[in-house]
mmCIF file of C-alpha atoms in Angstrom:
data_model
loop_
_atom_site.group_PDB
_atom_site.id
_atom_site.type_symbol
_atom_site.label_atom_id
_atom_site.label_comp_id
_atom_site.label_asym_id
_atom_site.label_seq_id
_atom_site.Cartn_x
_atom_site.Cartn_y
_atom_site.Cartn_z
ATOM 1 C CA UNK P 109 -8.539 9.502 -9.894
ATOM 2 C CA UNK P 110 -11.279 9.777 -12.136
ATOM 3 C CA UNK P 111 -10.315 10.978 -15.729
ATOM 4 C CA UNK P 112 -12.401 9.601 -18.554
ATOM 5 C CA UNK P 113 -10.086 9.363 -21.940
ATOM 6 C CA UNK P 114 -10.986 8.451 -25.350
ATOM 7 C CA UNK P 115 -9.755 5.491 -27.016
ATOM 8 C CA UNK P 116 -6.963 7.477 -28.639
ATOM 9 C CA UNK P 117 -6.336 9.551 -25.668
ATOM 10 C CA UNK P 118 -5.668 5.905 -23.588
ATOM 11 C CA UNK P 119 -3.415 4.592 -26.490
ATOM 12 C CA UNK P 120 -1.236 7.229 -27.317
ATOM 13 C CA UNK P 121 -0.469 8.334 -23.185
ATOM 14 C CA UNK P 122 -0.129 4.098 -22.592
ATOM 15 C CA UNK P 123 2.146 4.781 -25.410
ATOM 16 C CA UNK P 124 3.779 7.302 -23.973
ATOM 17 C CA UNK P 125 4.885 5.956 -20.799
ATOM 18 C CA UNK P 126 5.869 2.353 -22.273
ATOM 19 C CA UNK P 127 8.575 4.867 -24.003
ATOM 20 C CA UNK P 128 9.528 6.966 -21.426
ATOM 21 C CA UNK P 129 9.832 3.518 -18.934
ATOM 22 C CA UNK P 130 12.372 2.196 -21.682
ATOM 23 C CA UNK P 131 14.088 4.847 -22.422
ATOM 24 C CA UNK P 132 14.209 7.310 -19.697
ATOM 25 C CA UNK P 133 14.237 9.848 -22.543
ATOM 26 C CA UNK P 134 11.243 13.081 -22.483
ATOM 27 C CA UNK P 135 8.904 11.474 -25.531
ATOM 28 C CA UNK P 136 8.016 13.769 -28.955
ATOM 29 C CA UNK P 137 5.339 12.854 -31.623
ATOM 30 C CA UNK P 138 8.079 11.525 -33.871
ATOM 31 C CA UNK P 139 9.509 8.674 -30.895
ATOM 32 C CA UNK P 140 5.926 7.591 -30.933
ATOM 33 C CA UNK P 141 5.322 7.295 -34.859
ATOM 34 C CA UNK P 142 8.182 5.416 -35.296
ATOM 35 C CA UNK P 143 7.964 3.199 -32.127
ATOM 36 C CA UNK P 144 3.980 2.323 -32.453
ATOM 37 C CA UNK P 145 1.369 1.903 -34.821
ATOM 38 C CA UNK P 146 -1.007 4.497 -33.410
ATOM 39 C CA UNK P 147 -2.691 5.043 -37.081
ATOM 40 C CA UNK P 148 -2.678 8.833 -36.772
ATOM 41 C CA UNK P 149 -0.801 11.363 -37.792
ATOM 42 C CA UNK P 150 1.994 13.524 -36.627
ATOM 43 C CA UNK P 151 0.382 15.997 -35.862
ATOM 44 C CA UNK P 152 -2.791 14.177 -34.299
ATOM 45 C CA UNK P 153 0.090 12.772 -31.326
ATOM 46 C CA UNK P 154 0.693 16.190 -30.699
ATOM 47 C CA UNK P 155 -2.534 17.734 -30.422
ATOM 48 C CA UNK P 156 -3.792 14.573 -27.766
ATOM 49 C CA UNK P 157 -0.629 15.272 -25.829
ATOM 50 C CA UNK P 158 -1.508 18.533 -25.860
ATOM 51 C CA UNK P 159 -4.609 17.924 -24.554
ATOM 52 C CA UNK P 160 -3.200 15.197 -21.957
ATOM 53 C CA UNK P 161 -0.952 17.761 -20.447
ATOM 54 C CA UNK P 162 -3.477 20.098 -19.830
ATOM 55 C CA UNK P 163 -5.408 17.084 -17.938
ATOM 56 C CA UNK P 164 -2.132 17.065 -15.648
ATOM 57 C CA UNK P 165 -1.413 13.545 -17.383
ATOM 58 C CA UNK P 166 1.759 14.640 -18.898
ATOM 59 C CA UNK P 167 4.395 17.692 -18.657
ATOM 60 C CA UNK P 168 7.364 19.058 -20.253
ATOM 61 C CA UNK P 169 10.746 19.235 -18.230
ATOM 62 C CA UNK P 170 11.890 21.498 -20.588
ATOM 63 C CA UNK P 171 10.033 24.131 -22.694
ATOM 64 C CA UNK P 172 11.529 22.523 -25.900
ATOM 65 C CA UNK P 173 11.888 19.113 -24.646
ATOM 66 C CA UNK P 174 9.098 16.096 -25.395
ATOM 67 C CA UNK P 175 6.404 15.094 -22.423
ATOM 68 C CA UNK P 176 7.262 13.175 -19.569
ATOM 69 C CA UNK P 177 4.401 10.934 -17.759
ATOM 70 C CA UNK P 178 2.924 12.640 -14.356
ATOM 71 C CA UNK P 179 2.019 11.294 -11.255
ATOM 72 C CA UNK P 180 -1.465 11.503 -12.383
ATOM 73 C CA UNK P 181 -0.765 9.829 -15.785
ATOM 74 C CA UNK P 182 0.826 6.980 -14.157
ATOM 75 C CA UNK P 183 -1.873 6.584 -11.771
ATOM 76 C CA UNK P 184 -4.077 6.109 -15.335
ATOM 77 C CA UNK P 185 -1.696 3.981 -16.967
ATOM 78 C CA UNK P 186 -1.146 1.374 -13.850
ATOM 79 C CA UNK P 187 -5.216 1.946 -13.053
ATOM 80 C CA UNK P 188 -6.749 1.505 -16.443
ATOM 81 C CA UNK P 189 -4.195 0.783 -19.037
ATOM 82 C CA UNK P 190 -2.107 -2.466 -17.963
ATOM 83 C CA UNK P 191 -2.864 -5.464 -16.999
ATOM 84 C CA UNK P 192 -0.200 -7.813 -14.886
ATOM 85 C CA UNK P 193 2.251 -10.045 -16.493
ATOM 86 C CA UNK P 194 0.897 -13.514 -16.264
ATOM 87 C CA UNK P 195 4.160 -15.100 -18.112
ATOM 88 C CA UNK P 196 6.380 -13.234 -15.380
ATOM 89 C CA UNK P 197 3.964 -14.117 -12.570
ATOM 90 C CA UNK P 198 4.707 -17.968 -13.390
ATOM 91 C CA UNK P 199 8.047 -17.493 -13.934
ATOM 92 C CA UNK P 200 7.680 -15.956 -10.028
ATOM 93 C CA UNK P 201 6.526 -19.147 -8.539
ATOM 94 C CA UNK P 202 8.891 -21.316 -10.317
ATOM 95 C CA UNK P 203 12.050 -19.598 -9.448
ATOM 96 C CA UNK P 204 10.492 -19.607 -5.205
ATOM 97 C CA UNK P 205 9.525 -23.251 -5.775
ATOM 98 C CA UNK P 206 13.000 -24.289 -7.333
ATOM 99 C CA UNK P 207 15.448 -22.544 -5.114
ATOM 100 C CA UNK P 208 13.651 -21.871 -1.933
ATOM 101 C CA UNK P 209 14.072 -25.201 0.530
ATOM 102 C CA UNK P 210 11.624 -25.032 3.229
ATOM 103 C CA UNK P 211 12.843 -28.125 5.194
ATOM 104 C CA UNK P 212 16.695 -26.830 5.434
ATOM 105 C CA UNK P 213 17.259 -23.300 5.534
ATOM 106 C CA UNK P 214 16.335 -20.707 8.566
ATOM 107 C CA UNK P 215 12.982 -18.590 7.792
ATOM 108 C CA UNK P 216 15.128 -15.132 7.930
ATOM 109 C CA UNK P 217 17.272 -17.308 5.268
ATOM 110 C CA UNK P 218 14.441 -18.002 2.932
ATOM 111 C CA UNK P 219 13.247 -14.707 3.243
ATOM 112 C CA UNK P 220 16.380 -13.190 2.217
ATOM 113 C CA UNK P 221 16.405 -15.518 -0.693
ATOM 114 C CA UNK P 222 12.923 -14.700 -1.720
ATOM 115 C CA UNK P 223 14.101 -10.949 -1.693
ATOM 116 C CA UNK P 224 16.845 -11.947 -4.131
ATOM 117 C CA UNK P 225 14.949 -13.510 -6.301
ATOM 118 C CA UNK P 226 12.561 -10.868 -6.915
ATOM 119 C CA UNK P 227 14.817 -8.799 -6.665
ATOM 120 C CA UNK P 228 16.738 -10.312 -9.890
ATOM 121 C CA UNK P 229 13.056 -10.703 -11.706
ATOM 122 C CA UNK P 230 11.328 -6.821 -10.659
ATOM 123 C CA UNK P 231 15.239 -4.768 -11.105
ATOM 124 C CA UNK P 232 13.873 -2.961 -8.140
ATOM 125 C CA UNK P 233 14.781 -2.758 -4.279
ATOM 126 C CA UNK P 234 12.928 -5.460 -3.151
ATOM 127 C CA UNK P 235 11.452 -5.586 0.670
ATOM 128 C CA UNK P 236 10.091 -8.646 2.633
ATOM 129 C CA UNK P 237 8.873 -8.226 6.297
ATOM 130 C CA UNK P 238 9.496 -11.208 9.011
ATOM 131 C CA UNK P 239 6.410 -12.220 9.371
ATOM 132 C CA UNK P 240 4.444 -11.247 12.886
ATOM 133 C CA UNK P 241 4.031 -14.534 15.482
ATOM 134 C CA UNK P 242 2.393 -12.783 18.278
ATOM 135 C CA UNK P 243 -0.643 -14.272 19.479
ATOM 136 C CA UNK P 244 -1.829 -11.605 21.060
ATOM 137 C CA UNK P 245 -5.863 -11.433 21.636
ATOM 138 C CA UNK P 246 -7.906 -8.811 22.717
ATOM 139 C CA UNK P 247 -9.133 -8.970 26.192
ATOM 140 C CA UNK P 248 -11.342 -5.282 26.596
ATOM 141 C CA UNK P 249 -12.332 -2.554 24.367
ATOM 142 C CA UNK P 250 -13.921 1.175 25.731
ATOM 143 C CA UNK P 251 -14.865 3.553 24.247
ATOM 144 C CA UNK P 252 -14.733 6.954 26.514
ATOM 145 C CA UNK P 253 -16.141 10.350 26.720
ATOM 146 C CA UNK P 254 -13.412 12.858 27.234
ATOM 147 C CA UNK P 255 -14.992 16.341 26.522
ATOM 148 C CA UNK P 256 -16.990 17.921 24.009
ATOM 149 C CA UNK P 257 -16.946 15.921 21.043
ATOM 150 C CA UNK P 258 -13.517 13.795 21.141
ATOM 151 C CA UNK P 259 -13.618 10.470 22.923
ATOM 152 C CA UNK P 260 -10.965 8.056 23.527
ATOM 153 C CA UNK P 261 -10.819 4.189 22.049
ATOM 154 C CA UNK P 262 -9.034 1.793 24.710
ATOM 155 C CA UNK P 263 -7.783 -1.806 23.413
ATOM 156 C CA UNK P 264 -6.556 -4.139 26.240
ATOM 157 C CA UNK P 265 -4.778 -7.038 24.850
ATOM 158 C CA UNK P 266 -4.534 -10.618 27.091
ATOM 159 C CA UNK P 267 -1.356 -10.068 28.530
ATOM 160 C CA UNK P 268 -2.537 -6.961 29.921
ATOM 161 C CA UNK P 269 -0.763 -4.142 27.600
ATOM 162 C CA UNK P 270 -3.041 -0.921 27.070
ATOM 163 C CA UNK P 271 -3.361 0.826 23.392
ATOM 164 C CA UNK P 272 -5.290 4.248 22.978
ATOM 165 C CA UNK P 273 -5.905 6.754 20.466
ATOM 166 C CA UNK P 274 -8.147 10.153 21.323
ATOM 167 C CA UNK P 275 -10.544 10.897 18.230
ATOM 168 C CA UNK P 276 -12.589 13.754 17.496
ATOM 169 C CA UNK P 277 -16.055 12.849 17.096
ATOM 170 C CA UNK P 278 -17.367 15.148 13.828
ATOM 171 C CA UNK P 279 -21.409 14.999 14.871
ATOM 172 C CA UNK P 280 -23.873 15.685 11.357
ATOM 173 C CA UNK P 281 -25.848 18.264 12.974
ATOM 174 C CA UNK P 282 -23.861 20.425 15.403
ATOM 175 C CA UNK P 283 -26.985 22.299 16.521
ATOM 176 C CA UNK P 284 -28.496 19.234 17.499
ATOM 177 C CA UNK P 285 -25.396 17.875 19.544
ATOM 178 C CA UNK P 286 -27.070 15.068 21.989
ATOM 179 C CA UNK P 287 -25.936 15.883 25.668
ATOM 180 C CA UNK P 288 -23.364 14.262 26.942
ATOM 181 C CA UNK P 289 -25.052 11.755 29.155
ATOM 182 C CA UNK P 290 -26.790 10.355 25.607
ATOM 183 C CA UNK P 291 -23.187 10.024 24.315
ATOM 184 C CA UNK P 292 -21.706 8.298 27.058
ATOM 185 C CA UNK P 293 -24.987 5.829 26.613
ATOM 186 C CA UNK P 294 -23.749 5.595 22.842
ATOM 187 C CA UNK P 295 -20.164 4.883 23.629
ATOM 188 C CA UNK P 296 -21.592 2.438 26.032
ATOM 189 C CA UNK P 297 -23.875 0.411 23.624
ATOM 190 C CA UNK P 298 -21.116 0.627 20.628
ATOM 191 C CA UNK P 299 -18.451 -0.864 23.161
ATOM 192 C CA UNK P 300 -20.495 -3.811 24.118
ATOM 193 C CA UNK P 301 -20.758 -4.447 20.357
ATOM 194 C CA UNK P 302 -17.218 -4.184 19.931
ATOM 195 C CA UNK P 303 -16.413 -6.760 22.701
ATOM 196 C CA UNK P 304 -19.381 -8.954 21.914
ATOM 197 C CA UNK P 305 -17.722 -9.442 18.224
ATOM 198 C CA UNK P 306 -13.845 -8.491 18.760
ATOM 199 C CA UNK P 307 -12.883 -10.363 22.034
ATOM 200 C CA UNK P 308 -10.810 -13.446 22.376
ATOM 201 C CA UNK P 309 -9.721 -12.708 18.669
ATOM 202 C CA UNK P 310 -6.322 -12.258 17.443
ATOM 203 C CA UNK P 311 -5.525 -8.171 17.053
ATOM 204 C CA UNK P 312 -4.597 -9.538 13.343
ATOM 205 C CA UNK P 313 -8.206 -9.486 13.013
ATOM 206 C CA UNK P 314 -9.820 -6.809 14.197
ATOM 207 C CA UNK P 315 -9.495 -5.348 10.791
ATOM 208 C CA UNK P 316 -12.189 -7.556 9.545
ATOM 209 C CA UNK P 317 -15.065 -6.575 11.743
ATOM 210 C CA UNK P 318 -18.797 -6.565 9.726
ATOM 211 C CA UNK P 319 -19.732 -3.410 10.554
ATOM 212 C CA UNK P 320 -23.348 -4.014 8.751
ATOM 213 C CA UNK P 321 -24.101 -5.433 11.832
ATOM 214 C CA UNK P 322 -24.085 -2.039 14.015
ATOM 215 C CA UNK P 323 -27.235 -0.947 14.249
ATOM 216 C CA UNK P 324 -28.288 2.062 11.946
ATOM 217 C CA UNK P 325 -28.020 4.953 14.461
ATOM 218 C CA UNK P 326 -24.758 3.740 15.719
ATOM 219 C CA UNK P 327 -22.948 4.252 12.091
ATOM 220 C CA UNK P 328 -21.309 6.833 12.550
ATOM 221 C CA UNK P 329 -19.054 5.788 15.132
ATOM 222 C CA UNK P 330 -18.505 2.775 13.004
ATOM 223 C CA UNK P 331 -17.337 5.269 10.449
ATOM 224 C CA UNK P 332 -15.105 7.016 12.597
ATOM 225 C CA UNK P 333 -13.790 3.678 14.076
ATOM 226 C CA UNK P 334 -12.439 1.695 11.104
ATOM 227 C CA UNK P 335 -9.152 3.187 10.930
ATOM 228 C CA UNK P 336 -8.623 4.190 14.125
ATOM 229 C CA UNK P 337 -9.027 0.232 15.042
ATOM 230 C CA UNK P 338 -6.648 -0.697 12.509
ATOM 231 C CA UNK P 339 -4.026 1.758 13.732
ATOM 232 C CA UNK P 340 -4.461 0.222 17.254
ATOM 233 C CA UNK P 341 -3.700 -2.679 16.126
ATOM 234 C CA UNK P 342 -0.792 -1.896 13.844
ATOM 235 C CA UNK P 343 0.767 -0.124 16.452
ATOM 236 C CA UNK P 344 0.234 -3.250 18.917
ATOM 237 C CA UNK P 345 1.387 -5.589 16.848
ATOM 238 C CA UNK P 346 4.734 -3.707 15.505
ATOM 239 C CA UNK P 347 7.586 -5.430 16.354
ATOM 240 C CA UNK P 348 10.530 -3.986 18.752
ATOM 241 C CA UNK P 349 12.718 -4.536 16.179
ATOM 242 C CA UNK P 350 11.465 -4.627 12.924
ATOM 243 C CA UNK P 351 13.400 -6.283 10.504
ATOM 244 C CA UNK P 352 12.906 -5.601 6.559
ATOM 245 C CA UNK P 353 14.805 -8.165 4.543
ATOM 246 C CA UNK P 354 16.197 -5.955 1.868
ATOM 247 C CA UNK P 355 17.949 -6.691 -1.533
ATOM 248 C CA UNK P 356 18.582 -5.632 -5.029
ATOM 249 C CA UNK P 357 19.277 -1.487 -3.587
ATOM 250 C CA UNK P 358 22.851 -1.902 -6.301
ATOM 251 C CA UNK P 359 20.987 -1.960 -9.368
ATOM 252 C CA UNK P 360 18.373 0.756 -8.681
ATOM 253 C CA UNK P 361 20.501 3.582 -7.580
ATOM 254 C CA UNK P 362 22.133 3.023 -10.907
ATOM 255 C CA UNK P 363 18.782 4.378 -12.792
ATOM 256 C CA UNK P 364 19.344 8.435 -13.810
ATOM 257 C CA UNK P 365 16.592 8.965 -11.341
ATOM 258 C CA UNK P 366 19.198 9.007 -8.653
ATOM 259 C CA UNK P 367 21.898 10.350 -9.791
ATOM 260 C CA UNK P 368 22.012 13.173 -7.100
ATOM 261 C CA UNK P 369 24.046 11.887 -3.895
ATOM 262 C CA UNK P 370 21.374 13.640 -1.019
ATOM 263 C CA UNK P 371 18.526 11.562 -2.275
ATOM 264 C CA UNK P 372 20.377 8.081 -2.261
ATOM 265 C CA UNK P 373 21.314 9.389 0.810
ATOM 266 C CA UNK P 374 17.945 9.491 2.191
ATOM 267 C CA UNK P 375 16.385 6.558 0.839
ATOM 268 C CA UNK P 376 19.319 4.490 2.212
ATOM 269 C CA UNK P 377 18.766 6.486 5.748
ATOM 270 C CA UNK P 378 15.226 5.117 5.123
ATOM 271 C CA UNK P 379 16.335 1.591 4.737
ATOM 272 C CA UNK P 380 18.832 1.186 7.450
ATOM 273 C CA UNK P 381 17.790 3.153 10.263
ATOM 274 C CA UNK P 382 14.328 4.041 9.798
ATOM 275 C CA UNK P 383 12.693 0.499 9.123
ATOM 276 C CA UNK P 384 9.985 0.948 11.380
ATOM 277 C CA UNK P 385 8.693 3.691 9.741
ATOM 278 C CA UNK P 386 8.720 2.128 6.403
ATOM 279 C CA UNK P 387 7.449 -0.839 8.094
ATOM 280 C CA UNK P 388 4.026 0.705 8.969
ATOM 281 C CA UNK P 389 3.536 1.711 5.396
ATOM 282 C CA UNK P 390 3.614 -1.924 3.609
ATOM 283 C CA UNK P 391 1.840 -3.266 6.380
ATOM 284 C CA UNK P 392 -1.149 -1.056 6.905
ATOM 285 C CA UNK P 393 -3.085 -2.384 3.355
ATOM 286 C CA UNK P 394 -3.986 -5.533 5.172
ATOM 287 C CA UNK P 395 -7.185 -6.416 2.668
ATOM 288 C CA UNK P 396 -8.003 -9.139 0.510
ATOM 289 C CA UNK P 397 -9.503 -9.288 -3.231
ATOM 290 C CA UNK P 398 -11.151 -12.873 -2.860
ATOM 291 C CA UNK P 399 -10.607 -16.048 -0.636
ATOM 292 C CA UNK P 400 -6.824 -16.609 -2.336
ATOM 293 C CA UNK P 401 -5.387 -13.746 -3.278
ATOM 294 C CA UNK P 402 -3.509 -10.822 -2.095
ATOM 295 C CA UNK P 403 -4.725 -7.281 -2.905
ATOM 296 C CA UNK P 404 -1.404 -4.955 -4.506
ATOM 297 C CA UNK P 405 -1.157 -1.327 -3.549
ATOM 298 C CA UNK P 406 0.265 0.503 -5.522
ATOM 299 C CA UNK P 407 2.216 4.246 -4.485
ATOM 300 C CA UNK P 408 3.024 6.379 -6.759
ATOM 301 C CA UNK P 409 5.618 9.266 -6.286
ATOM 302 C CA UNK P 410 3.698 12.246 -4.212
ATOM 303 C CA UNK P 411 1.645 9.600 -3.023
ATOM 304 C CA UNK P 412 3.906 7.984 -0.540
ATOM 305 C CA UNK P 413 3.424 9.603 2.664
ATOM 306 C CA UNK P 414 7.154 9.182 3.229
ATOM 307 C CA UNK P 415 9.490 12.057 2.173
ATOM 308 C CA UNK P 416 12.544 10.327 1.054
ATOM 309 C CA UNK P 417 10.539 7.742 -1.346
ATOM 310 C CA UNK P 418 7.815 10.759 -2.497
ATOM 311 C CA UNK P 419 10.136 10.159 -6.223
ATOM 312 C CA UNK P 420 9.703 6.540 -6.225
ATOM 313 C CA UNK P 421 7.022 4.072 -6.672
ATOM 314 C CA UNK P 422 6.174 1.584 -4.176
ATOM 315 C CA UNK P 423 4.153 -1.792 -5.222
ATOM 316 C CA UNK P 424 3.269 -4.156 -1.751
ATOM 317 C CA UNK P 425 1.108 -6.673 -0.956
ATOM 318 C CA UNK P 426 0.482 -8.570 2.269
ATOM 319 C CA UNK P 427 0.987 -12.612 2.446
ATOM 320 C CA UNK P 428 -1.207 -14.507 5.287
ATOM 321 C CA UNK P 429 -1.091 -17.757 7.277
ATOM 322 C CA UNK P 430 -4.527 -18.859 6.866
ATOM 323 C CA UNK P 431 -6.954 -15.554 6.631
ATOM 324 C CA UNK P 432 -4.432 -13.834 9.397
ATOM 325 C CA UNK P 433 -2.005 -10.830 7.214
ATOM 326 C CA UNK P 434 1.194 -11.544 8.894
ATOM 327 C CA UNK P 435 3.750 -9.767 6.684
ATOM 328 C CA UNK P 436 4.214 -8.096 3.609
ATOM 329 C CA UNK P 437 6.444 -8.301 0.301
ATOM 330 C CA UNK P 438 7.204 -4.846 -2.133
ATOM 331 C CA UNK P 439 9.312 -3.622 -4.716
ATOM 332 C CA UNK P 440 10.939 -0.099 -4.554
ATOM 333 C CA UNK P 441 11.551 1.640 -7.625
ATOM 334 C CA UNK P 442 11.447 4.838 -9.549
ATOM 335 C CA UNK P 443 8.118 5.929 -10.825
ATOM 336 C CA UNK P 444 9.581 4.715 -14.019
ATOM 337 C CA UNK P 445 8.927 1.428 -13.559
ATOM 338 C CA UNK P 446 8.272 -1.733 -15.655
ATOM 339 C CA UNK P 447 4.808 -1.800 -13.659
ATOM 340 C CA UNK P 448 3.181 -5.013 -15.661
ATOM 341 C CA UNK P 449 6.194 -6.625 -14.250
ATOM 342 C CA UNK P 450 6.368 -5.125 -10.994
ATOM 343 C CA UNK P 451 2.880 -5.967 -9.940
ATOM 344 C CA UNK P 452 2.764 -9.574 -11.332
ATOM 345 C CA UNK P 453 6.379 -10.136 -9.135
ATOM 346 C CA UNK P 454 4.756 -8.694 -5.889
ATOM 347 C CA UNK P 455 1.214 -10.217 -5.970
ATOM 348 C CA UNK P 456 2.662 -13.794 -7.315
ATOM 349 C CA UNK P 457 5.288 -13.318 -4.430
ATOM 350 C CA UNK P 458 2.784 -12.889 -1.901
ATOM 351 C CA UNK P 459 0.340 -16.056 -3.112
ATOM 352 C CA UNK P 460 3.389 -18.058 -2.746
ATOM 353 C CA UNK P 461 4.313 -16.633 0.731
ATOM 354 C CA UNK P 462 0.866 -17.179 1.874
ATOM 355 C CA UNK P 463 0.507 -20.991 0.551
ATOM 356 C CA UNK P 464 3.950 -21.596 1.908
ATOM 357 C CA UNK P 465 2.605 -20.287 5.442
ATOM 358 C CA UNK P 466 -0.252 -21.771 5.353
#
């Protein structure tokens, strides 16, 4: 979201929704005096939260109450405002490295200690994944002509299982649609690519393909590829039973954001019998900021494609053996969150994971 604030603008919304995260309260100019040294007036506060509400950055619950962060102001504040806790980070790794013990306990056991721990550190639900040991490689890849402009992407793994996904293909110039014998030829020359690069490797990573390679003409299947290669292998991959180690679900549902029975309700639904789907969503940001670290996606409220979390804000990051993403670690909270905190538990929780896998 692109929203360009002025330096007071940034300090008094950053101000804003340290207040509202602490007290759960809807924040007036007078909280704000007396709880920061902004240097302005009174009446100043007012006037730039005026101004931020009208940017969709803040709102009133109540015509008479104080301003309450947005979506869209959070999305600011965790984007442009913050920066990770390093102190809490450390404090991360410690607590895995002093009461995590590789060479005696079970791996679902240290997972499900991990989960406490950060659990304990974050105050939010936290979520691990068992990480994926399939070895899976890909064998074949086609791409096929169906009708007028969808085609169909086949993946055949080594022991012979069969992934597809139809796609339409959205051509530049519609009036200029090449005839279908010149697309087949297309589908034909990007598929040898595909195989040429993709096969013998593990479906982990597919993902990582270097599409500058394709030549120039070919990009736009490239384009229309990326994702639907990733899904492939997502859904390929996804275990028969997927198993979420989850802890820390107590102390959250104690925050006033849930406070109404039917939404517990539904996030527990979500995290007992509907793992897989919430499964798919922490493991689909399979990317990497450098060499070492894990990259931390961060979902907040309407942003969540899943209903009964679209209140809450979800922080997840994937850990690795090696380069290969095999699981993933999250908190769960409400959009209130502590999010210097958050992050720095998640991505310091998924360096150690990945270290400890390697």
């Amino acid at each position: 979201m692109q929203v360009h604030l002025t330096n007071r603008q940034q300090n008094i919304l950053s101000a804003t929704v340290r207040h509202y995260i602490t007290t759960a309260e809807p924040v007036g100019s007078k909280a704000l005096i007396e709880g920061f040294d902004l240097g302005v007036s009174s009446a100043t506060i007012r006037s730039v939260m005026g101004v931020l509400e009208k940017s969709g950055l803040l709102y009133q619950p109540h015509t008479s109450a104080g301003r309450i962060p947005s979506d869209s102001g959070y999305r600011i504040y965790v984007d442009q405002l913050i920066k990770p806790s390093e102190t809490l980070a450390k404090e991360v790794e410690t607590a895995l490295q002093k009461h995590l013990h590789w060479e005696d306990w079970s791996l679902e056991a240290l997972l499900q200690g991990a989960a406490q721990i950060l659990a304990t550190l974050s105050g939010c639900i936290t979520l691990i994944t068992m990480p994926q040991t399939t070895t899976a490689k890909l064998r074949h890849l086609q791409l096929v002509q169906i009708e007028s402009k969808r085609i169909m992407l086949i993946v055949v793994t080594d022991s012979y299982e069969t992934h597809s996904k139809v796609m339409d293909l959205f051509l530049e110039n519609s009036e200029n649609k090449p005839e279908a014998e010149v697309i087949d030829h297309q589908l034909q020359i990007v598929s040898n690519f595909l195989n040429t690069h993709l096969r013998g490797q593990s479906l982990l990573e597919i993902g990582y393909l270097d599409w500058s390679e394709l030549d120039q003409e070919f990009r736009v299947y490239g384009e229309l590829l990326k994702s639907s290669l990733v899904e492939l292998t997502h859904r390929a991959l996804a275990p028969t039973t997927t198993q979420i180690m989850v802890r820390g679900i107590g102390e959250v549902l104690r925050q006033p954001e849930f406070s109404q029975i039917q939404q517990v309700q539904t996030i527990m639904q979500l995290l007992e019998e509907e793992q897989d789907q919430l499964w798919h969503l922490i493991c689909e940001d399979a990317e990497m900021d450098d060499a070492n670290k894990s990259k931390v996606t961060v979902r907040i409220g309407t942003e969540n494609p899943l209903k009964p979390i679209r209140t809450c804000t979800l922080i997840s990051a994937i850990y690795r053996r090696g380069s290969v993403p095999v699981g993933s670690v999250g908190v769960l909270g409400p959009t209130r969150l502590d999010y210097e905190s958050a992050i720095a538990v998640v991505a310091a929780a998924a360096d150690y994971l990945s270290e400890a896998f390697s």
